[in-house]
Coordinates of C-alpha atoms in Angstrom, one line a residue:
Chain Y
M1042 CA -23.8 9.8 28.7
K1043 CA -23.5 6.5 26.8
W1044 CA -25.3 8.0 23.8
L1045 CA -22.9 11.0 23.8
R1046 CA -20.0 8.5 23.8
F1047 CA -21.7 6.7 20.9
G1048 CA -22.2 10.0 19.0
V1049 CA -18.5 10.9 19.5
G1050 CA -17.5 7.5 18.3
L1051 CA -19.7 7.7 15.3
L1052 CA -18.1 11.1 14.4
L1053 CA -14.6 9.7 14.8
L1054 CA -15.5 6.7 12.6
A1055 CA -17.0 9.1 10.0
G1056 CA -13.9 11.2 10.2
L1057 CA -11.6 8.2 9.7
I1058 CA -13.7 7.1 6.6
A1059 CA -13.6 10.7 5.2
L1060 CA -9.8 10.9 5.8
L1061 CA -9.0 7.7 4.1
A1062 CA -11.5 8.2 1.2
L1063 CA -10.7 11.9 0.5
G1064 CA -7.4 12.6 2.2
P1065 CA -3.9 12.3 0.8
T1066 CA -2.5 8.9 -0.3
P1067 CA 1.0 8.7 1.0
G1068 CA 3.5 6.8 -1.2
G1069 CA 3.1 5.7 -4.8
V1070 CA 1.5 2.4 -4.0
L1071 CA -1.8 3.8 -2.8
R1072 CA -2.1 6.1 -5.8
H1073 CA -1.2 3.2 -8.1
N1074 CA -3.8 1.0 -6.5
T1075 CA -6.5 3.7 -6.9
E1076 CA -5.6 4.5 -10.5
H1077 CA -5.4 0.9 -11.6
D1078 CA -8.4 -0.3 -9.5
I1079 CA -6.3 -2.9 -7.7
Q1080 CA -8.2 -5.0 -5.1
A1081 CA -5.8 -4.4 -2.2
T1082 CA -8.5 -5.5 0.2
A1083 CA -8.7 -9.1 -1.1
L1084 CA -8.3 -11.6 1.8
F1085 CA -7.8 -14.7 -0.3
Y1086 CA -6.6 -15.4 -3.9
M1087 CA -10.2 -16.3 -5.0
D1088 CA -11.3 -12.8 -3.9
L1089 CA -9.2 -11.3 -6.7
D1090 CA -11.2 -10.8 -10.0
E1091 CA -7.9 -10.5 -11.9
M1092 CA -6.4 -13.8 -10.5
P1093 CA -7.5 -16.0 -13.5
A1094 CA -6.0 -13.5 -15.9
L1095 CA -2.7 -13.3 -13.9
E1096 CA -2.5 -17.1 -13.7
Q1097 CA -3.2 -17.4 -17.5
R1098 CA -0.5 -14.8 -18.3
L1099 CA 2.0 -16.5 -16.1
E1100 CA 1.2 -19.9 -17.7
Q1101 CA 1.7 -18.4 -21.1
L1102 CA 5.0 -16.9 -20.0
L1103 CA 6.2 -20.2 -18.6
D1104 CA 5.2 -22.0 -21.8
D1105 CA 7.0 -19.4 -24.0
K1106 CA 10.0 -19.8 -21.8
N1107 CA 9.9 -23.6 -22.2
N1108 CA 9.5 -23.4 -25.9
E1109 CA 12.4 -21.0 -26.4
P1110 CA 15.2 -22.6 -28.5
R1111 CA 18.1 -23.6 -26.4
Chain Q
M316 CA -31.5 -39.1 34.1
A317 CA -30.4 -37.7 30.8
S318 CA -32.2 -34.6 29.7
P319 CA -33.8 -34.4 26.2
E320 CA -30.9 -32.1 25.2
N321 CA -28.3 -34.7 26.1
R322 CA -30.3 -37.5 24.4
R323 CA -30.1 -35.7 21.1
S324 CA -27.6 -36.8 18.5
P325 CA -24.5 -34.5 18.4
L326 CA -25.2 -34.3 14.6
I327 CA -28.1 -32.0 15.3
A328 CA -27.3 -30.7 18.8
L329 CA -23.8 -29.3 18.1
E330 CA -23.1 -26.0 16.3
D331 CA -20.0 -27.6 14.9
W332 CA -22.0 -30.1 12.9
W333 CA -24.6 -27.5 11.9
T334 CA -21.9 -25.4 10.3
V335 CA -20.9 -28.5 8.3
W336 CA -24.5 -29.0 7.2
F337 CA -24.8 -25.4 6.2
G338 CA -21.6 -25.6 4.1
I339 CA -22.7 -28.9 2.5
A340 CA -26.2 -27.5 1.6
I341 CA -24.6 -24.4 0.0
I342 CA -22.0 -26.5 -1.9
V343 CA -24.6 -29.0 -3.2
V344 CA -27.0 -26.2 -4.4
A345 CA -24.1 -24.3 -6.0
T346 CA -22.8 -27.5 -7.8
I347 CA -26.3 -28.3 -9.1
L348 CA -26.7 -24.7 -10.4
A349 CA -23.3 -24.9 -12.1
I350 CA -24.1 -28.2 -13.8
A351 CA -27.4 -26.9 -15.0
H352 CA -25.6 -23.9 -16.4
Y353 CA -22.8 -25.8 -18.2
S354 CA -25.1 -28.5 -19.6
G355 CA -28.2 -26.6 -20.5
G356 CA -27.2 -23.0 -21.2
V357 CA -29.2 -21.9 -18.1
P358 CA -27.8 -18.5 -16.9
L359 CA -25.3 -18.8 -14.1
R360 CA -26.8 -17.8 -10.8
K361 CA -24.5 -15.6 -8.7
V362 CA -24.6 -14.4 -5.1
P363 CA -24.1 -10.6 -5.2
K364 CA -20.9 -8.9 -4.3
L365 CA -21.3 -5.2 -3.6
G366 CA -19.9 -2.9 -6.3
D367 CA -17.4 -0.1 -5.9
W368 CA -18.3 3.1 -4.2
V369 CA -17.1 5.4 -6.9
S370 CA -18.7 8.8 -6.5
S371 CA -21.5 8.0 -4.0
P372 CA -22.2 5.3 -1.5
V373 CA -25.2 4.3 -3.5
D374 CA -22.9 3.0 -6.2
V375 CA -22.3 -0.2 -4.2
F376 CA -25.8 -1.3 -4.9
N377 CA -25.2 -1.2 -8.6
G378 CA -22.5 -3.7 -8.4
S379 CA -20.1 -4.3 -11.2
K380 CA -20.7 -6.7 -13.9
K381 CA -17.9 -8.7 -15.5
T382 CA -19.2 -9.6 -19.0
Q383 CA -17.4 -12.1 -21.1
L384 CA -18.5 -11.9 -24.7
K385 CA -17.7 -15.1 -26.4
F386 CA -17.6 -15.1 -30.2
K387 CA -17.6 -18.6 -31.6
N388 CA -18.0 -17.2 -35.2
D389 CA -16.3 -14.3 -36.7
V390 CA -17.5 -10.8 -35.8
T391 CA -17.0 -7.4 -37.4
L392 CA -16.0 -4.3 -35.4
G393 CA -19.5 -2.9 -35.9
Q394 CA -21.1 -6.1 -34.6
L395 CA -18.8 -6.1 -31.6
A396 CA -19.9 -2.6 -30.7
E397 CA -23.6 -3.5 -30.9
Q398 CA -23.1 -6.6 -28.7
I399 CA -21.3 -4.6 -26.0
N400 CA -24.0 -1.9 -26.0
A401 CA -26.7 -4.7 -25.6
E402 CA -25.1 -5.7 -22.2
K403 CA -26.8 -3.0 -20.2
L404 CA -23.6 -1.7 -18.7
E405 CA -22.9 1.8 -17.7
A406 CA -20.6 1.9 -20.6
K407 CA -21.1 3.1 -24.2
T408 CA -19.3 1.7 -27.1
E409 CA -18.9 3.7 -30.3
I410 CA -17.1 3.6 -33.6
V411 CA -15.1 6.9 -33.8
P412 CA -13.4 8.3 -36.9
A413 CA -9.6 8.3 -36.8
A414 CA -6.8 9.1 -39.2
G415 CA -6.7 6.2 -41.7
G416 CA -10.0 4.6 -40.6
V417 CA -12.0 4.1 -37.5
R418 CA -11.5 3.0 -33.9
L419 CA -13.7 1.2 -31.3
R420 CA -14.0 3.4 -28.2
I421 CA -15.5 2.0 -24.9
S422 CA -16.1 4.6 -22.2
S423 CA -18.1 5.0 -19.1
T424 CA -21.4 6.7 -19.3
R425 CA -20.4 8.4 -16.0
D426 CA -17.2 10.1 -17.0
E427 CA -16.8 11.8 -13.7
A428 CA -15.8 8.5 -12.2
G429 CA -12.8 6.7 -13.6
K430 CA -13.3 3.3 -11.9
V431 CA -16.5 2.4 -13.6
I432 CA -15.0 0.5 -16.4
K433 CA -12.2 -1.9 -17.2
V434 CA -11.6 -3.8 -20.4
F435 CA -9.5 -6.9 -20.8
P436 CA -9.5 -7.4 -24.6
N437 CA -6.3 -9.3 -25.0
L438 CA -7.9 -12.6 -25.9
M439 CA -10.1 -11.1 -28.6
G440 CA -9.5 -12.6 -32.0
G441 CA -6.2 -14.2 -31.0
G442 CA -4.7 -10.8 -30.3
K443 CA -6.2 -8.9 -33.3
L444 CA -7.8 -6.3 -31.1
H445 CA -5.7 -4.1 -28.9
F446 CA -6.9 -1.3 -26.6
T447 CA -5.1 1.6 -25.0
K448 CA -6.3 3.4 -22.0
E449 CA -7.2 7.0 -22.8
E450 CA -7.3 9.6 -20.1
V451 CA -10.5 11.5 -20.4
D452 CA -9.9 13.8 -17.5
P453 CA -6.2 14.1 -16.9
G454 CA -5.4 15.4 -13.4
G455 CA -9.1 15.1 -12.4
M456 CA -11.0 12.0 -11.2
G457 CA -8.9 9.7 -13.4
A458 CA -11.7 9.0 -15.8
H459 CA -10.7 7.0 -18.8
A460 CA -11.9 5.2 -21.9
Y461 CA -10.5 2.3 -23.9
V462 CA -9.6 2.9 -27.5
S463 CA -8.7 0.3 -30.0
Q464 CA -6.1 0.5 -32.8
V465 CA -7.2 2.0 -36.1
F466 CA -9.1 -0.3 -38.5
P467 CA -9.9 0.6 -42.2
S468 CA -13.6 0.3 -41.6
E469 CA -16.2 -1.0 -39.1
S470 CA -16.9 -4.0 -41.3
V471 CA -13.4 -5.4 -40.7
N472 CA -13.5 -9.0 -39.5
L473 CA -12.0 -9.5 -36.0
G474 CA -12.3 -13.3 -36.0
S475 CA -13.7 -15.2 -33.0
G476 CA -12.6 -15.1 -29.4
L477 CA -13.2 -13.7 -26.0
L478 CA -13.6 -10.1 -24.7
T479 CA -14.0 -9.3 -21.0
I480 CA -15.4 -6.1 -19.8
T481 CA -16.0 -5.2 -16.2
A482 CA -18.2 -2.2 -15.7
Q483 CA -20.7 -0.9 -13.3
R484 CA -24.1 -2.3 -14.2
T485 CA -27.3 -0.4 -14.4
Q486 CA -29.4 -3.2 -12.8
S487 CA -29.8 -2.7 -9.0
L488 CA -28.2 -5.3 -6.7
I489 CA -30.8 -4.6 -4.0
P490 CA -33.3 -7.4 -4.9
S491 CA -30.6 -10.1 -5.0
L492 CA -29.0 -8.7 -1.8
I493 CA -32.4 -9.0 0.0
A494 CA -32.8 -12.5 -1.5
T495 CA -29.3 -13.5 -0.2
A496 CA -30.1 -12.1 3.3
I497 CA -33.4 -14.0 3.4
L498 CA -31.9 -17.3 2.2
L499 CA -29.0 -17.0 4.8
A500 CA -31.5 -16.1 7.5
I501 CA -33.7 -19.1 6.7
L502 CA -30.8 -21.5 6.3
T503 CA -29.1 -20.6 9.6
A504 CA -32.4 -20.1 11.5
V505 CA -33.2 -23.7 10.9
G506 CA -30.0 -24.7 12.7
V507 CA -30.5 -22.2 15.5
A508 CA -34.1 -23.4 16.1
V509 CA -33.0 -27.1 16.2
M510 CA -30.2 -26.2 18.6
G511 CA -33.0 -24.9 20.9
K512 CA -32.8 -21.1 20.5
S513 CA -35.6 -18.8 19.3
A514 CA -35.5 -18.6 15.5
K515 CA -37.7 -15.4 15.6
Q516 CA -35.3 -13.5 17.9
Y517 CA -32.4 -14.7 15.8
V518 CA -33.9 -13.6 12.5
L519 CA -34.8 -10.2 13.8
A520 CA -31.2 -9.6 15.1
F521 CA -29.7 -11.2 12.0
V522 CA -31.2 -8.5 9.8
V523 CA -29.4 -5.8 11.8
V524 CA -26.1 -7.7 11.8
F525 CA -26.5 -8.2 8.0
L526 CA -27.1 -4.4 7.5
I527 CA -23.9 -3.6 9.5
A528 CA -22.1 -6.1 7.3
V529 CA -23.4 -4.3 4.2
F530 CA -22.2 -1.0 5.6
S531 CA -18.7 -2.5 6.3
Y532 CA -18.4 -3.9 2.7
A533 CA -19.6 -0.6 1.3
V534 CA -16.9 1.3 3.1
A535 CA -14.2 -1.2 2.2
N536 CA -15.3 -0.9 -1.5
Q537 CA -14.8 2.9 -1.5
A538 CA -12.5 3.6 -4.4
Q539 CA -9.6 5.1 -2.4
I540 CA -10.1 3.1 0.8
K541 CA -9.9 -0.1 -1.4
G542 CA -6.4 1.1 -2.4
W543 CA -5.4 1.2 1.3
G544 CA -6.1 -2.5 1.6
L545 CA -8.3 -2.1 4.7
S546 CA -10.8 -4.9 4.2
Y547 CA -14.4 -5.2 5.4
A548 CA -13.1 -7.1 8.5
M549 CA -11.7 -3.8 10.0
W550 CA -14.9 -1.8 9.4
A551 CA -17.1 -4.6 10.7
L552 CA -15.0 -4.8 13.8
L553 CA -15.0 -1.1 14.3
V554 CA -18.8 -0.7 14.0
G555 CA -19.4 -3.6 16.3
L556 CA -16.9 -2.3 18.9
L557 CA -18.4 1.2 18.7
I558 CA -21.8 -0.2 19.6
S559 CA -20.7 -2.6 22.3
N560 CA -18.4 -0.1 24.0
T561 CA -20.7 2.9 24.0
I562 CA -24.4 2.1 24.2
G563 CA -23.8 -1.6 24.8
T564 CA -25.1 -4.3 22.5
P565 CA -28.8 -4.4 23.1
E566 CA -30.3 -7.7 24.4
W567 CA -32.5 -8.1 21.3
L568 CA -29.3 -7.9 19.0
K569 CA -27.3 -10.5 20.9
P570 CA -29.1 -13.6 19.4
G571 CA -27.8 -12.5 15.9
A572 CA -24.2 -12.1 17.0
R573 CA -23.3 -15.8 16.5
T574 CA -19.6 -15.4 15.8
E575 CA -18.6 -19.0 15.9
M576 CA -21.4 -20.2 13.7
Y577 CA -20.6 -17.6 11.0
I578 CA -16.8 -18.2 11.3
K579 CA -17.1 -22.0 11.1
T580 CA -19.6 -21.9 8.2
G581 CA -17.3 -19.5 6.4
L582 CA -14.4 -21.8 6.9
V583 CA -16.2 -24.8 5.5
L584 CA -16.9 -22.7 2.4
L585 CA -13.3 -21.5 2.4
G586 CA -12.3 -25.1 2.0
A587 CA -13.9 -25.1 -1.4
E588 CA -11.4 -22.4 -2.5
I589 CA -8.3 -24.4 -1.5
L590 CA -7.5 -26.2 -4.8
F591 CA -4.5 -28.3 -4.5
G592 CA -4.1 -28.3 -8.2
K593 CA -2.8 -24.8 -7.9
I594 CA 0.4 -25.6 -6.0
L595 CA 2.5 -26.3 -9.0
S596 CA 1.5 -23.2 -10.9
L597 CA 5.0 -21.8 -10.6
G598 CA 6.9 -25.1 -10.5
A599 CA 9.5 -26.1 -7.9
P600 CA 10.7 -22.5 -7.0
G601 CA 7.2 -21.3 -6.2
L602 CA 6.6 -24.3 -4.0
M603 CA 9.9 -23.8 -2.2
V604 CA 9.2 -20.2 -1.3
A605 CA 5.6 -20.8 -0.2
W606 CA 5.8 -24.2 1.4
I607 CA 9.3 -24.4 3.0
V608 CA 9.3 -21.1 4.7
T609 CA 5.7 -21.0 5.9
P610 CA 5.7 -24.1 8.3
T611 CA 9.2 -23.1 9.5
V612 CA 8.0 -19.6 10.4
I613 CA 4.9 -20.9 12.2
I614 CA 6.9 -23.3 14.3
F615 CA 9.6 -20.7 15.0
M616 CA 6.9 -18.2 16.1
Y617 CA 5.0 -20.7 18.2
I618 CA 8.2 -21.7 20.1
F619 CA 9.3 -18.1 20.4
G620 CA 5.9 -17.0 21.7
V621 CA 5.4 -19.9 24.1
R622 CA 8.9 -20.5 25.4
I623 CA 10.8 -17.2 25.0
L624 CA 8.1 -14.6 25.5
K625 CA 6.1 -17.0 27.8
M626 CA 2.8 -15.7 26.5
S627 CA -0.1 -16.9 28.6
S628 CA -2.4 -17.8 25.6
K629 CA -1.1 -20.4 23.2
C630 CA -4.1 -19.7 21.1
L631 CA -3.1 -16.1 20.6
V632 CA 0.4 -17.2 19.7
I633 CA -0.8 -19.6 17.0
V634 CA -3.3 -17.1 15.6
I635 CA -0.6 -14.5 15.2
A636 CA 1.8 -17.0 13.8
A637 CA -0.7 -18.2 11.2
A638 CA -1.6 -14.7 10.2
T639 CA 2.0 -13.7 9.8
S640 CA 3.2 -16.7 7.9
V641 CA 0.3 -17.8 5.7
C642 CA -2.2 -15.2 4.5
G643 CA -3.2 -12.7 7.1
V644 CA -6.9 -12.3 8.2
S645 CA -8.1 -15.6 6.6
A646 CA -5.3 -17.6 8.1
A647 CA -6.0 -16.0 11.5
I648 CA -9.6 -17.0 11.2
A649 CA -8.7 -20.6 10.4
A650 CA -6.2 -20.9 13.2
A651 CA -8.6 -19.2 15.7
G652 CA -11.4 -21.6 14.7
A653 CA -9.0 -24.6 14.9
S654 CA -7.6 -23.7 18.3
R655 CA -10.9 -22.3 19.7
A656 CA -9.2 -19.0 20.4
K657 CA -11.1 -16.2 22.1
K658 CA -12.8 -13.4 20.0
E659 CA -10.5 -10.8 21.5
E660 CA -7.4 -12.9 20.4
L661 CA -8.7 -13.0 16.9
T662 CA -9.4 -9.2 16.9
L663 CA -5.9 -8.4 18.1
A664 CA -4.3 -10.6 15.5
V665 CA -6.4 -9.2 12.7
G666 CA -5.8 -5.6 13.9
M667 CA -2.0 -6.1 13.9
T668 CA -1.9 -7.9 10.5
L669 CA -4.0 -5.2 8.8
I670 CA -1.8 -2.4 10.0
F671 CA 1.5 -4.2 9.2
T672 CA 0.1 -5.3 5.8
V673 CA -0.5 -1.6 4.8
L674 CA 3.1 -0.7 5.9
M675 CA 4.7 -3.6 4.1
M676 CA 2.6 -3.0 1.0
I677 CA 3.9 0.6 0.9
L678 CA 7.5 0.0 2.0
M679 CA 8.6 -3.2 0.3
P680 CA 8.3 -2.1 -3.3
I681 CA 10.2 1.0 -2.4
G682 CA 13.0 -1.0 -0.7
I683 CA 13.2 -3.5 -3.5
K684 CA 13.4 -0.9 -6.2
A685 CA 16.0 1.1 -4.3
S686 CA 18.2 -2.0 -3.7
G687 CA 18.2 -2.9 -7.4
M688 CA 16.9 -6.4 -6.7
G689 CA 15.4 -8.3 -9.7
D690 CA 11.7 -8.1 -10.2
V691 CA 11.1 -11.8 -10.0
L692 CA 13.1 -12.2 -6.8
G693 CA 11.4 -9.1 -5.3
A694 CA 8.0 -10.4 -6.3
A695 CA 8.6 -13.9 -4.8
W696 CA 9.9 -12.2 -1.6
M697 CA 6.8 -10.0 -1.3
G698 CA 4.5 -12.9 -2.2
G699 CA 5.9 -15.0 0.6
T700 CA 5.9 -12.3 3.3
I701 CA 3.1 -9.7 2.9
D702 CA 0.2 -11.1 4.8
A703 CA -2.8 -10.2 2.6
T704 CA -3.3 -11.4 -0.9
G705 CA -4.6 -8.2 -2.2
A706 CA -1.7 -6.2 -0.8
V707 CA 0.7 -8.7 -2.4
V708 CA -0.8 -8.0 -5.8
A709 CA -0.7 -4.3 -5.2
A710 CA 2.9 -4.3 -4.2
G711 CA 3.9 -6.7 -7.0
S712 CA 2.2 -4.4 -9.5
M713 CA 4.5 -1.6 -8.5
L714 CA 7.5 -3.7 -9.8
G715 CA 5.9 -4.4 -13.2
P716 CA 3.5 -6.9 -14.9
R717 CA 5.9 -9.9 -14.5
A718 CA 6.4 -9.2 -10.8
E719 CA 2.6 -8.8 -10.3
M720 CA 2.0 -12.3 -11.7
V721 CA 4.8 -14.0 -9.8
A722 CA 3.9 -12.3 -6.5
A723 CA 0.2 -13.2 -6.9
V724 CA 0.9 -16.8 -7.8
V725 CA 3.5 -17.3 -4.9
K726 CA 0.8 -16.0 -2.6
M727 CA -1.8 -18.2 -4.1
I728 CA 0.4 -21.3 -3.6
Q729 CA 0.9 -20.2 0.0
N730 CA -2.9 -19.6 0.4
V731 CA -3.5 -23.3 -0.3
L732 CA -1.5 -24.1 2.9
I733 CA -4.3 -22.7 5.0
G734 CA -6.1 -26.0 4.8
L735 CA -3.2 -28.0 6.2
V736 CA -2.5 -25.4 8.9
G737 CA -6.1 -25.5 10.0
F738 CA -6.1 -29.3 10.2
F739 CA -2.7 -29.7 12.0
V740 CA -3.5 -26.9 14.5
A741 CA -6.8 -28.5 15.4
L742 CA -5.1 -31.9 15.7
Y743 CA -2.2 -30.5 17.8
W744 CA -4.7 -28.7 20.1
V745 CA -6.8 -31.8 20.7
T746 CA -3.9 -34.1 21.2
S747 CA -1.5 -31.8 23.1
V748 CA -2.5 -28.3 24.1
D749 CA -6.0 -29.0 25.5
R750 CA -4.9 -32.4 27.0
D751 CA -4.5 -32.8 30.8
P752 CA -0.7 -33.3 31.1
N753 CA -1.2 -35.9 33.8
A754 CA -3.8 -37.8 31.8
P755 CA -2.8 -40.8 29.6
R756 CA -2.4 -40.2 25.8
P757 CA -5.9 -39.8 24.4
S758 CA -7.4 -42.7 22.4
L759 CA -8.5 -42.3 18.8
M760 CA -12.1 -42.1 20.0
E761 CA -11.3 -39.3 22.4
V762 CA -9.5 -37.4 19.6
W763 CA -12.5 -37.8 17.4
I764 CA -14.9 -36.6 20.0
R765 CA -12.9 -33.5 20.8
F766 CA -11.8 -32.7 17.2
P767 CA -13.6 -29.6 15.9
K768 CA -16.0 -31.1 13.3
F769 CA -16.2 -28.0 11.1
I770 CA -12.5 -28.6 10.3
L771 CA -13.6 -31.9 8.7
G772 CA -16.0 -29.9 6.6
F773 CA -13.2 -27.5 5.8
I774 CA -10.8 -30.2 4.7
G775 CA -13.6 -32.3 3.1
A776 CA -14.6 -29.3 0.9
S777 CA -11.0 -28.8 -0.2
I778 CA -10.6 -32.5 -1.1
L779 CA -14.0 -32.6 -2.9
F780 CA -13.3 -29.6 -5.0
S781 CA -9.6 -30.5 -5.7
F782 CA -9.9 -34.2 -6.4
I783 CA -13.5 -34.9 -7.3
L784 CA -15.4 -31.9 -8.7
S785 CA -12.6 -30.5 -10.7
P786 CA -11.9 -33.7 -12.6
L787 CA -15.6 -34.5 -12.9
F788 CA -16.4 -31.1 -14.4
G789 CA -13.5 -31.5 -16.8
A790 CA -14.8 -35.0 -17.9
L791 CA -18.4 -33.8 -18.2
F792 CA -17.9 -30.6 -20.0
G793 CA -14.7 -31.3 -21.8
S794 CA -12.5 -28.4 -20.6
D795 CA -10.3 -27.3 -17.8
G796 CA -12.2 -28.7 -14.8
I797 CA -10.5 -26.4 -12.3
K798 CA -11.5 -23.3 -14.2
L799 CA -15.1 -24.5 -14.7
V800 CA -15.5 -25.2 -10.9
E801 CA -13.8 -21.9 -10.1
T802 CA -16.2 -19.9 -12.3
G803 CA -19.4 -21.9 -11.9
V804 CA -19.3 -22.9 -8.3
I805 CA -16.7 -21.0 -6.3
K806 CA -16.8 -17.5 -7.8
A807 CA -20.5 -17.6 -8.3
V808 CA -21.7 -18.9 -5.0
T809 CA -19.3 -20.2 -2.3
N810 CA -16.8 -17.3 -2.4
P811 CA -19.3 -14.5 -2.1
L812 CA -21.2 -16.3 0.6
R813 CA -17.9 -17.1 2.5
G814 CA -17.3 -13.3 2.4
W815 CA -20.7 -12.6 3.9
F816 CA -20.2 -15.2 6.6
F817 CA -16.8 -13.7 7.6
C818 CA -18.2 -10.2 7.5
L819 CA -21.1 -11.3 9.8
A820 CA -18.5 -12.9 12.1
F821 CA -16.5 -9.7 12.4
V822 CA -19.6 -7.6 13.1
S823 CA -20.5 -10.2 15.8
I824 CA -17.0 -10.2 17.3
G825 CA -17.2 -6.4 17.6
L826 CA -20.6 -6.6 19.2
E827 CA -19.4 -9.2 21.7
S828 CA -16.0 -7.6 22.6
N829 CA -15.0 -4.8 24.9
F830 CA -11.9 -2.7 25.0
R831 CA -11.1 -3.9 28.6
D832 CA -10.8 -7.5 27.5
L833 CA -8.9 -6.5 24.4
A834 CA -6.4 -4.5 26.5
K835 CA -5.8 -7.6 28.7
Q836 CA -4.6 -9.5 25.6
M837 CA -1.8 -7.0 25.1
E838 CA 0.4 -8.5 28.0
Q839 CA 2.9 -5.6 28.0
G840 CA 3.1 -5.6 24.2
K841 CA 4.2 -9.3 23.9
P842 CA 1.9 -10.0 20.9
M843 CA 3.5 -7.0 19.1
V844 CA 7.0 -8.3 19.9
L845 CA 5.9 -11.7 18.6
Y846 CA 4.6 -10.3 15.4
V847 CA 7.6 -8.1 14.7
V848 CA 10.2 -10.8 15.5
G849 CA 8.2 -13.4 13.6
Q850 CA 7.8 -11.1 10.6
S851 CA 11.5 -10.2 10.6
F852 CA 12.4 -13.9 10.7
N853 CA 9.9 -14.4 7.8
L854 CA 11.5 -11.6 5.8
I855 CA 15.0 -12.9 6.2
L856 CA 14.2 -16.6 5.6
T857 CA 11.9 -15.9 2.6
L858 CA 14.5 -13.7 1.0
F859 CA 17.1 -16.4 1.4
V860 CA 14.9 -19.2 0.0
A861 CA 13.5 -17.0 -2.8
W862 CA 17.1 -16.1 -3.8
L863 CA 18.1 -19.8 -3.6
A864 CA 15.1 -20.8 -5.7
F865 CA 14.9 -18.1 -8.3
S866 CA 18.5 -17.0 -8.6
V867 CA 20.6 -20.1 -7.8
L868 CA 18.7 -23.4 -8.4
F869 CA 16.1 -22.3 -11.1
P870 CA 17.4 -19.1 -12.5
D871 CA 15.8 -19.6 -15.9
V872 CA 12.3 -20.6 -14.7
I873 CA 10.8 -17.3 -15.7

C-alpha cells in the first residue's frame, strides 16, 4: 500500500513538473523570464549571474547623472 | 562522574561549532585558491553549478560557462572570432557577409534551444562593438543568435577590452560534481565522526541525499520552470516529503538527513556574501527603502503574530516575519537557525513565501504599469516588497532596464540586512524568548553559553569579507577589492557550496517531516493571516517610503 502511495505521489510530482515545464505560462512576466533567461529562482543577490553587470550599469547611470551640467 | 562525552570540549563536541569549522575551512581554502589565481595566473577553481535544462535533463550536466575574454592589446574582428571559437563552448562564431562589409555572428551550435547562449559585449573596445539579438526561429523555441554591426572588413581593429559570453559548455560537469560530493562528504564526515556518529553510515546516506539535491537543482533549472521562480528549495522539500510520507524515510537514509548541520554551515558561508560595502550602492534613497521599512515590518509582524493573533510559536512568527520583510527563503533559513525553529515551521514559511512571491512577481508589474507609476518608484517598491531576489529582478525587468537595475540594487541592499536580522534574533531569543520569566536576567556568560555559535561564524564571515578581505585584495592586486573577492572567492566557491548545503538541508527537512506535523502548524490559518497582513503593511509602508525617497526627498537621484 505504501509503495502504491509512493507511486501515485511520484506520478503527481512528474505531472507538476511537466505542467510547469511544458504548460502555459500565464501572464507576460513568465514568458518574459523564459525569453530573456532571467534567473527568477535566485534566492540571494549573489546567486544572480547578471548582478555585477546590473550594479555596474547603475553605477554608470549615477555617475552620468552626477556629471550632468546643472 | 562525568562521561567522556561531557568531558570533551564544546569546540569539538557541539554541532554548532563544527559548522563554524566547516565554514572556516571552506573560506580559507577558497581564499588561498583566489590569491594563487590573482597572483600567479593559476586558473580559477570553481565549485560546479548545474547548467540549464534546455531541451533535455542531461543538459544540466553540461553546465554553462561564462567566459570573459580580456584583450589587453588591440584585436581585429577576425582574431576575436578565432578566440571565441577556441573557448570550447557550444557556440560558433563566424564572420558573415553583409551589405557594406561583414558582421560577426555568434550562435548556438544547438539552434533548437534558445537559452544556450548569451552575449554581453557592451564593454568590448569601449563600446566599439554592438550586438543585436537575431531570432533564428521566430515563434518556435526562441532560438537566437547575436549579430554585430557591419564592419568594412574582418581586419578592422576593435581595440582592447572585455567581452563576456555565457554559453553551454561542451565539457561535462559530472567529474567536478562527483569531486564536490566527495569533498563535502569527507569534510562533514570528519565532524560527524568526532561527534560520535558512524561516518560510514553517514557517507552512505549522504550520497543519496546529494543525488536528491542534484535532482532538485535540475528541475529548478529547467528553462520554463526557472521562469516561474520556484527554486530548488521547493523541489527538494517535495521529494523529501514524498519519501517520508509514503514509504517512510528508510533507517539507513536517516544518518544523512542532518538538517541543522547543513543549514548552519550554509549560513556561515552565506555570511561571506553579506558585503556591507554594498549598502550605499544607491545612495540615501536606496538605504531608506531597504533599511527603514524592513526592521519596522519585522517588529510589526512579530507583535501582530504574538499579541494579536496569539500564535503559539514565536519561532514561526519570526521566521515568517523575516521571510516577508527581508528576502524570502534565505531570510527564513537565517531566522529559523537563529531562533532554533522547528523544521515544519521553516517548511511552512518557505512554502508560503514561494507561492506569494510568484503571485507578486506576476501581479506587481501589471499593477504598476496600469497605475502609471514611474519606473524608478515602481522598481524601488518591488525591490522592497517582493520576497525573492530573482523574482524582484524578473518583475523589475518588465518595467524596463532602469527599473531592473533599481529593483535589483534595492533588493541587494535589503539582502545585506539578513546578517543583522540573524544576529539580533539570536540575541533576543537567548536573552528574552528562551529565558525563564521567573529567573533573574542572564549574565553575559550565560548569554555566551546559550548563544548559537554558528551565528558568530555567520557574522564573522560577513565582517571578514566586508572589512578585511575586500580591502586586502584591493591592496594586493590593485583593483576593486570587493569585485575581486566576489569573483575569486564568493562566486567561485562559497556561493555554490552554500547553495548545495541549503539544498541538502531542504532534502533533509522533507525526509524528516510529515504532513500531520505540518498541518498542526497551521493553527486555523493564523500563519497565513500573519503573512497577508504583514505583506500588506509592507506594501503600504514601502510604497510610502519609496515615494518619499525617490519622488520627494531625492527626486533627481536617478
